[in-house]
């Protein structure tokens, strides 16, 4: 009896060792190291015609080279799998979607840029989270499986700006389900997750991450003060609300410091790295104010040890003038000061 007990004990111990060796090794420092590697970045490709027709796309191979030469360290590729992937009844995404995604990832990696594959279909999902959940999870199953052989310089972001019909509870259900799917095929992939309510700073306290998965970077977006950064934007009801300036007054700086202190305190308490996935100013604001705000927030992010991705490369809020094929130099230089 004693010998059988010892054999069973030995087999149990062996099974535990084998399970431990096969389990993902998710170490807290990995996420912090990844966040440092991300450094300064830029969003791109979200609404580029390249997703419909590669020959009509604005962004070309050369732009990835220009992004790297300007001093950026990563690109946040805005994916719309439900719009551009056109999933069929079985949830399969079309081949052309993956070909375009692979082209973008290949170009970024060839230019020593890290990549965030950002599931940017919030406008399709947020009005009806329950109705879209199956499509969302099917898409993540396909993207994760397709990308599992990519190096660790490719990161996944579960969903951009979940809102407005997500509750904090329903959003947690969403990201936990997606994270479980990702971990099946990508057990050591760094994953980015943000709070509900448009990844807002004020919702951070509701984000409860799994303690046993430390390979997660937390993202928030920063557009405060909104009446300044979004003045003139027709989609926010501010088309005619112009002339708002930002000069770095004592009150303006204190408001910014309050926002950043909240994020810094949360990050310290939860031992998680922070990525500012979006920030920027719309072109209707005056250029001196845009320069002052952009330089201030960028340096404050870096002072806190947070990585950042400016919104965005081309189109509105642009840091690159696609029509004239040149940088919007005042904004570029505010983001990355010339040496």
Protein backbone atom coordinates (compact mmCIF):
# COMPACT_ATOMS: atom_id res chain seq x y z
CA UNK A 1 0.00 0.00 0.00
CA UNK A 2 2.77 2.37 0.98
CA UNK A 3 4.62 1.75 -2.30
CA UNK A 4 1.47 2.42 -4.35
CA UNK A 5 0.90 5.63 -2.40
CA UNK A 6 4.47 6.76 -3.10
CA UNK A 7 4.07 5.95 -6.79
CA UNK A 8 0.85 7.97 -6.98
CA UNK A 9 2.54 10.81 -5.11
CA UNK A 10 5.49 10.74 -7.51
CA UNK A 11 3.17 10.70 -10.55
CA UNK A 12 1.21 13.66 -9.14
CA UNK A 13 4.41 15.58 -8.57
CA UNK A 14 5.61 14.77 -12.09
CA UNK A 15 2.30 15.93 -13.59
CA UNK A 16 2.56 19.19 -11.66
CA UNK A 17 6.09 19.78 -12.94
CA UNK A 18 5.12 19.02 -16.53
CA UNK A 19 2.09 21.32 -16.29
CA UNK A 20 4.24 24.07 -14.84
CA UNK A 21 6.77 23.71 -17.63
CA UNK A 22 4.09 23.83 -20.32
CA UNK A 23 2.17 26.75 -18.78
CA UNK A 24 2.83 30.26 -20.06
CA UNK A 25 5.52 32.10 -18.12
CA UNK A 26 3.93 35.51 -17.74
CA UNK A 27 6.39 37.68 -15.83
CA UNK A 28 5.52 41.21 -14.72
CA UNK A 29 8.81 42.67 -15.91
CA UNK A 30 8.13 41.45 -19.46
CA UNK A 31 5.21 43.82 -19.84
CA UNK A 32 7.21 46.72 -18.45
CA UNK A 33 10.10 45.92 -20.79
CA UNK A 34 7.69 45.71 -23.71
CA UNK A 35 6.22 49.07 -22.75
CA UNK A 36 9.69 50.62 -22.73
CA UNK A 37 10.36 49.17 -26.17
CA UNK A 38 7.10 50.65 -27.47
CA UNK A 39 8.27 54.14 -26.53
CA UNK A 40 6.91 56.68 -28.99
CA UNK A 41 4.45 55.60 -31.66
CA UNK A 42 1.81 56.62 -34.16
CA UNK A 43 -1.61 55.30 -35.18
CA UNK A 44 -2.21 54.49 -38.83
CA UNK A 45 -4.27 52.70 -41.48
CA UNK A 46 -7.67 52.78 -39.76
CA UNK A 47 -9.62 54.39 -42.59
CA UNK A 48 -7.09 54.02 -45.37
CA UNK A 49 -8.49 52.74 -48.68
CA UNK A 50 -5.76 50.09 -48.59
CA UNK A 51 -8.23 47.80 -46.80
CA UNK A 52 -10.56 47.89 -49.80
CA UNK A 53 -7.92 47.97 -52.53
CA UNK A 54 -4.16 47.73 -51.99
CA UNK A 55 -3.44 49.88 -55.05
CA UNK A 56 -5.59 52.77 -53.76
CA UNK A 57 -4.07 52.98 -50.30
CA UNK A 58 -2.52 56.23 -49.10
CA UNK A 59 0.11 54.56 -46.92
CA UNK A 60 2.91 52.94 -48.90
CA UNK A 61 6.01 50.97 -48.02
CA UNK A 62 8.11 54.14 -47.84
CA UNK A 63 5.97 55.64 -45.08
CA UNK A 64 7.04 52.96 -42.60
CA UNK A 65 10.64 53.94 -43.32
CA UNK A 66 9.81 57.62 -42.80
CA UNK A 67 8.06 56.85 -39.51
CA UNK A 68 11.13 55.06 -38.20
CA UNK A 69 13.52 57.77 -39.44
CA UNK A 70 11.44 60.42 -37.65
CA UNK A 71 12.16 58.66 -34.36
CA UNK A 72 8.98 56.69 -33.75
CA UNK A 73 9.40 53.24 -32.27
CA UNK A 74 6.06 51.57 -32.96
CA UNK A 75 2.89 51.74 -35.02
CA UNK A 76 -0.60 51.05 -33.72
CA UNK A 77 -2.34 49.47 -36.70
CA UNK A 78 -6.06 50.18 -36.48
CA UNK A 79 -7.88 47.04 -37.63
CA UNK A 80 -11.58 46.84 -38.50
CA UNK A 81 -12.08 43.07 -38.79
CA UNK A 82 -15.88 43.24 -38.87
CA UNK A 83 -15.88 45.97 -41.52
CA UNK A 84 -12.88 45.04 -43.67
CA UNK A 85 -12.63 41.36 -42.80
CA UNK A 86 -16.25 40.82 -43.85
CA UNK A 87 -16.71 37.63 -41.78
CA UNK A 88 -18.88 34.94 -43.36
CA UNK A 89 -21.59 32.95 -41.58
CA UNK A 90 -18.93 30.75 -39.99
CA UNK A 91 -16.95 33.78 -38.76
CA UNK A 92 -14.12 33.36 -41.29
CA UNK A 93 -12.39 36.60 -42.26
CA UNK A 94 -11.59 37.14 -45.93
CA UNK A 95 -8.07 36.38 -47.16
CA UNK A 96 -7.57 39.93 -48.48
CA UNK A 97 -7.91 41.30 -44.95
CA UNK A 98 -5.07 39.14 -43.70
CA UNK A 99 -2.92 39.90 -46.74
CA UNK A 100 -3.21 43.62 -46.05
CA UNK A 101 -2.61 43.15 -42.33
CA UNK A 102 0.45 41.00 -43.05
CA UNK A 103 1.81 43.60 -45.46
CA UNK A 104 1.54 46.30 -42.78
CA UNK A 105 3.10 44.13 -40.09
CA UNK A 106 5.92 43.04 -42.41
CA UNK A 107 6.69 46.63 -43.38
CA UNK A 108 6.75 47.75 -39.76
CA UNK A 109 8.99 44.91 -38.61
CA UNK A 110 11.33 45.42 -41.57
CA UNK A 111 11.81 48.99 -40.36
CA UNK A 112 12.46 47.98 -36.74
CA UNK A 113 9.08 49.21 -35.56
CA UNK A 114 7.07 47.35 -32.94
CA UNK A 115 3.45 46.68 -33.88
CA UNK A 116 0.19 46.88 -31.97
CA UNK A 117 -2.66 45.07 -33.72
CA UNK A 118 -5.53 47.19 -32.44
CA UNK A 119 -9.08 45.81 -32.80
CA UNK A 120 -10.57 49.19 -33.72
CA UNK A 121 -14.14 48.11 -34.52
CA UNK A 122 -15.64 49.89 -31.51
CA UNK A 123 -18.17 51.74 -33.67
CA UNK A 124 -19.55 48.42 -34.91
CA UNK A 125 -19.54 46.70 -31.52
CA UNK A 126 -20.30 49.31 -28.85
CA UNK A 127 -23.93 50.05 -29.89
CA UNK A 128 -24.79 46.33 -29.50
CA UNK A 129 -22.16 44.49 -27.43
CA UNK A 130 -24.29 41.40 -26.81
CA UNK A 131 -25.30 41.08 -30.44
CA UNK A 132 -21.74 41.44 -31.72
CA UNK A 133 -19.93 39.31 -29.16
CA UNK A 134 -19.85 36.14 -31.24
CA UNK A 135 -18.42 37.95 -34.28
CA UNK A 136 -15.89 39.71 -32.05
CA UNK A 137 -14.65 36.50 -30.47
CA UNK A 138 -14.58 34.66 -33.80
CA UNK A 139 -12.48 37.45 -35.27
CA UNK A 140 -10.04 37.31 -32.37
CA UNK A 141 -9.78 33.55 -32.73
CA UNK A 142 -8.79 34.01 -36.38
CA UNK A 143 -6.39 36.93 -35.81
CA UNK A 144 -4.66 35.25 -32.88
CA UNK A 145 -4.24 31.96 -34.73
CA UNK A 146 -3.02 33.75 -37.87
CA UNK A 147 -0.47 35.78 -35.91
CA UNK A 148 0.78 33.20 -33.42
CA UNK A 149 4.16 32.81 -35.14
CA UNK A 150 4.88 36.55 -35.07
CA UNK A 151 7.73 37.71 -32.81
CA UNK A 152 7.10 39.34 -29.44
CA UNK A 153 7.45 42.74 -31.11
CA UNK A 154 3.83 42.29 -32.25
CA UNK A 155 1.29 43.05 -29.51
CA UNK A 156 -2.50 42.62 -29.42
CA UNK A 157 -4.98 45.26 -28.22
CA UNK A 158 -8.35 43.69 -27.39
CA UNK A 159 -10.71 46.55 -28.32
CA UNK A 160 -10.41 50.27 -28.89
CA UNK A 161 -12.58 52.59 -26.76
CA UNK A 162 -15.43 50.29 -25.65
CA UNK A 163 -18.54 52.48 -25.27
CA UNK A 164 -21.28 53.64 -24.85
CA UNK A 165 -23.51 50.63 -24.10
CA UNK A 166 -20.82 48.64 -22.37
CA UNK A 167 -21.15 48.57 -18.62
CA UNK A 168 -17.99 47.98 -16.63
CA UNK A 169 -19.28 44.46 -15.97
CA UNK A 170 -20.14 43.63 -19.58
CA UNK A 171 -16.80 45.00 -20.76
CA UNK A 172 -14.99 42.75 -18.28
CA UNK A 173 -16.90 39.78 -19.65
CA UNK A 174 -15.84 40.79 -23.17
CA UNK A 175 -12.14 41.25 -22.57
CA UNK A 176 -11.84 38.18 -20.36
CA UNK A 177 -13.40 36.03 -23.09
CA UNK A 178 -11.09 37.52 -25.74
CA UNK A 179 -8.02 37.17 -23.51
CA UNK A 180 -8.80 33.49 -22.92
CA UNK A 181 -9.03 32.93 -26.68
CA UNK A 182 -5.75 34.78 -27.29
CA UNK A 183 -3.94 32.82 -24.59
CA UNK A 184 -4.87 29.51 -26.24
CA UNK A 185 -2.72 30.24 -29.29
CA UNK A 186 -0.51 33.06 -27.96
CA UNK A 187 0.27 32.18 -24.33
CA UNK A 188 3.14 34.66 -24.06
CA UNK A 189 1.89 37.48 -26.28
CA UNK A 190 1.80 40.91 -24.65
CA UNK A 191 -1.82 42.08 -24.62
CA UNK A 192 -3.14 45.62 -24.19
CA UNK A 193 -6.40 46.25 -22.33
CA UNK A 194 -8.07 49.51 -21.33
CA UNK A 195 -11.10 50.50 -19.26
CA UNK A 196 -14.62 51.01 -20.58
CA UNK A 197 -16.03 54.46 -21.34
CA UNK A 198 -13.75 55.20 -24.30
CA UNK A 199 -10.60 54.06 -22.45
CA UNK A 200 -11.10 57.09 -20.23
CA UNK A 201 -8.84 57.94 -17.31
CA UNK A 202 -11.88 58.21 -15.04
CA UNK A 203 -12.83 54.56 -15.57
CA UNK A 204 -9.50 53.02 -14.56
CA UNK A 205 -10.66 52.06 -11.06
CA UNK A 206 -13.18 49.68 -12.62
CA UNK A 207 -10.52 47.72 -14.52
CA UNK A 208 -9.80 44.53 -12.55
CA UNK A 209 -7.12 42.52 -14.32
CA UNK A 210 -6.27 38.86 -13.62
CA UNK A 211 -3.50 38.63 -11.03
CA UNK A 212 -2.03 35.52 -12.66
CA UNK A 213 -1.49 37.17 -16.05
CA UNK A 214 1.20 39.82 -15.79
CA UNK A 215 1.92 40.14 -19.51
CA UNK A 216 -0.64 42.91 -19.90
CA UNK A 217 -0.16 46.61 -20.65
CA UNK A 218 -2.97 48.96 -19.65
CA UNK A 219 -4.07 51.67 -22.06
CA UNK A 220 -5.90 54.95 -21.60
CA UNK A 221 -6.56 57.72 -24.11
CA UNK A 222 -5.99 61.39 -23.42
CA UNK A 223 -7.81 64.26 -25.12
CA UNK A 224 -8.31 66.70 -22.23
CA UNK A 225 -9.46 69.40 -22.35
CA UNK A 226 -11.90 68.00 -24.92
CA UNK A 227 -13.31 71.41 -26.02
CA UNK A 228 -9.76 72.33 -27.06
CA UNK A 229 -8.51 69.10 -28.66
CA UNK A 230 -11.77 68.42 -30.54
CA UNK A 231 -12.87 71.92 -31.52
CA UNK A 232 -14.29 71.98 -35.02
CA UNK A 233 -14.93 68.22 -35.19
CA UNK A 234 -18.34 67.61 -36.76
CA UNK A 235 -18.75 64.12 -35.28
CA UNK A 236 -18.66 65.48 -31.68
CA UNK A 237 -21.11 68.34 -32.16
CA UNK A 238 -18.33 70.93 -31.99
CA UNK A 239 -18.13 71.89 -35.66
CA UNK A 240 -18.77 75.58 -34.93
CA UNK A 241 -17.10 75.75 -31.53
CA UNK A 242 -13.77 77.28 -32.52
CA UNK A 243 -11.16 79.59 -31.07
CA UNK A 244 -10.36 77.57 -27.92
CA UNK A 245 -6.70 78.05 -27.00
CA UNK A 246 -4.28 76.18 -24.73
CA UNK A 247 -1.27 78.08 -23.45
CA UNK A 248 -0.18 76.13 -20.39
CA UNK A 249 -1.70 78.38 -17.75
CA UNK A 250 -1.44 77.38 -14.11
CA UNK A 251 -5.04 76.14 -14.14
CA UNK A 252 -4.48 74.14 -17.34
CA UNK A 253 -1.35 72.50 -15.99
CA UNK A 254 -3.00 71.67 -12.68
CA UNK A 255 -5.91 69.99 -14.47
CA UNK A 256 -3.47 67.92 -16.51
CA UNK A 257 -1.44 67.03 -13.42
CA UNK A 258 -4.61 65.83 -11.68
CA UNK A 259 -5.43 63.51 -14.58
CA UNK A 260 -1.92 62.10 -14.75
CA UNK A 261 -1.66 61.64 -10.98
CA UNK A 262 -4.77 59.46 -11.08
CA UNK A 263 -3.23 57.23 -13.76
CA UNK A 264 0.15 57.10 -12.01
CA UNK A 265 -1.44 56.18 -8.68
CA UNK A 266 -3.50 53.41 -10.27
CA UNK A 267 -0.47 52.04 -12.12
CA UNK A 268 1.61 51.96 -8.95
CA UNK A 269 -1.12 50.33 -6.87
CA UNK A 270 -1.75 47.67 -9.50
CA UNK A 271 1.85 47.26 -10.70
CA UNK A 272 0.91 47.65 -14.37
CA UNK A 273 2.63 49.57 -17.20
CA UNK A 274 0.69 52.32 -18.97
CA UNK A 275 0.31 52.99 -22.69
CA UNK A 276 -1.36 56.19 -23.90
CA UNK A 277 -2.86 54.69 -27.05
CA UNK A 278 -4.32 57.92 -28.40
CA UNK A 279 -3.89 61.65 -27.91
CA UNK A 280 -3.80 64.59 -30.28
CA UNK A 281 -5.36 67.85 -31.44
CA UNK A 282 -7.68 68.49 -34.37
CA UNK A 283 -6.46 70.80 -37.13
CA UNK A 284 -9.03 73.53 -36.38
CA UNK A 285 -7.14 74.55 -33.23
CA UNK A 286 -4.47 77.24 -33.65
CA UNK A 287 -0.99 75.88 -34.26
CA UNK A 288 0.79 77.55 -31.29
CA UNK A 289 -1.75 76.00 -28.91
CA UNK A 290 -1.46 72.62 -30.60
CA UNK A 291 2.33 72.72 -30.30
CA UNK A 292 2.24 73.74 -26.64
CA UNK A 293 -0.29 71.06 -25.65
CA UNK A 294 1.38 68.30 -27.67
CA UNK A 295 4.84 69.02 -26.28
CA UNK A 296 3.54 69.22 -22.72
CA UNK A 297 1.60 65.96 -22.72
CA UNK A 298 4.31 64.04 -24.58
CA UNK A 299 7.02 65.01 -22.11
CA UNK A 300 4.73 64.29 -19.15
CA UNK A 301 3.94 60.82 -20.50
CA UNK A 302 7.64 60.11 -20.84
CA UNK A 303 8.40 61.53 -17.40
CA UNK A 304 5.96 59.01 -15.94
CA UNK A 305 7.54 56.15 -17.91
CA UNK A 306 4.48 55.64 -20.13
CA UNK A 307 4.66 54.71 -23.80
CA UNK A 308 2.44 56.62 -26.23
CA UNK A 309 0.86 56.47 -29.69
CA UNK A 310 -0.23 59.79 -31.19
CA UNK A 311 -3.50 60.01 -33.10
CA UNK A 312 -2.65 59.84 -35.98
CA UNK A 313 -0.34 59.52 -39.01
CA UNK A 314 -2.62 60.83 -41.78
CA UNK A 315 -6.20 62.09 -42.28
CA UNK A 316 -7.49 64.24 -39.40
CA UNK A 317 -5.33 64.97 -36.33
CA UNK A 318 -2.49 64.21 -38.75
CA UNK A 319 1.22 64.41 -38.07
CA UNK A 320 2.01 63.70 -41.74
CA UNK A 321 0.74 65.78 -44.66
CA UNK A 322 -0.21 63.10 -47.16
CA UNK A 323 -1.13 65.56 -49.92
CA UNK A 324 2.33 67.13 -49.93
CA UNK A 325 4.18 64.04 -48.72
CA UNK A 326 5.88 65.74 -45.80
CA UNK A 327 5.68 65.88 -42.03
CA UNK A 328 3.61 68.48 -40.24
CA UNK A 329 6.90 69.57 -38.76
CA UNK A 330 5.67 71.67 -35.81
CA UNK A 331 3.62 68.74 -34.49
CA UNK A 332 6.30 66.15 -35.27
CA UNK A 333 8.90 68.25 -33.47
CA UNK A 334 6.61 68.76 -30.47
CA UNK A 335 6.26 64.98 -30.24
CA UNK A 336 9.92 64.18 -30.90
CA UNK A 337 12.17 67.18 -30.32
CA UNK A 338 14.92 67.60 -32.89
CA UNK A 339 18.39 67.06 -31.49
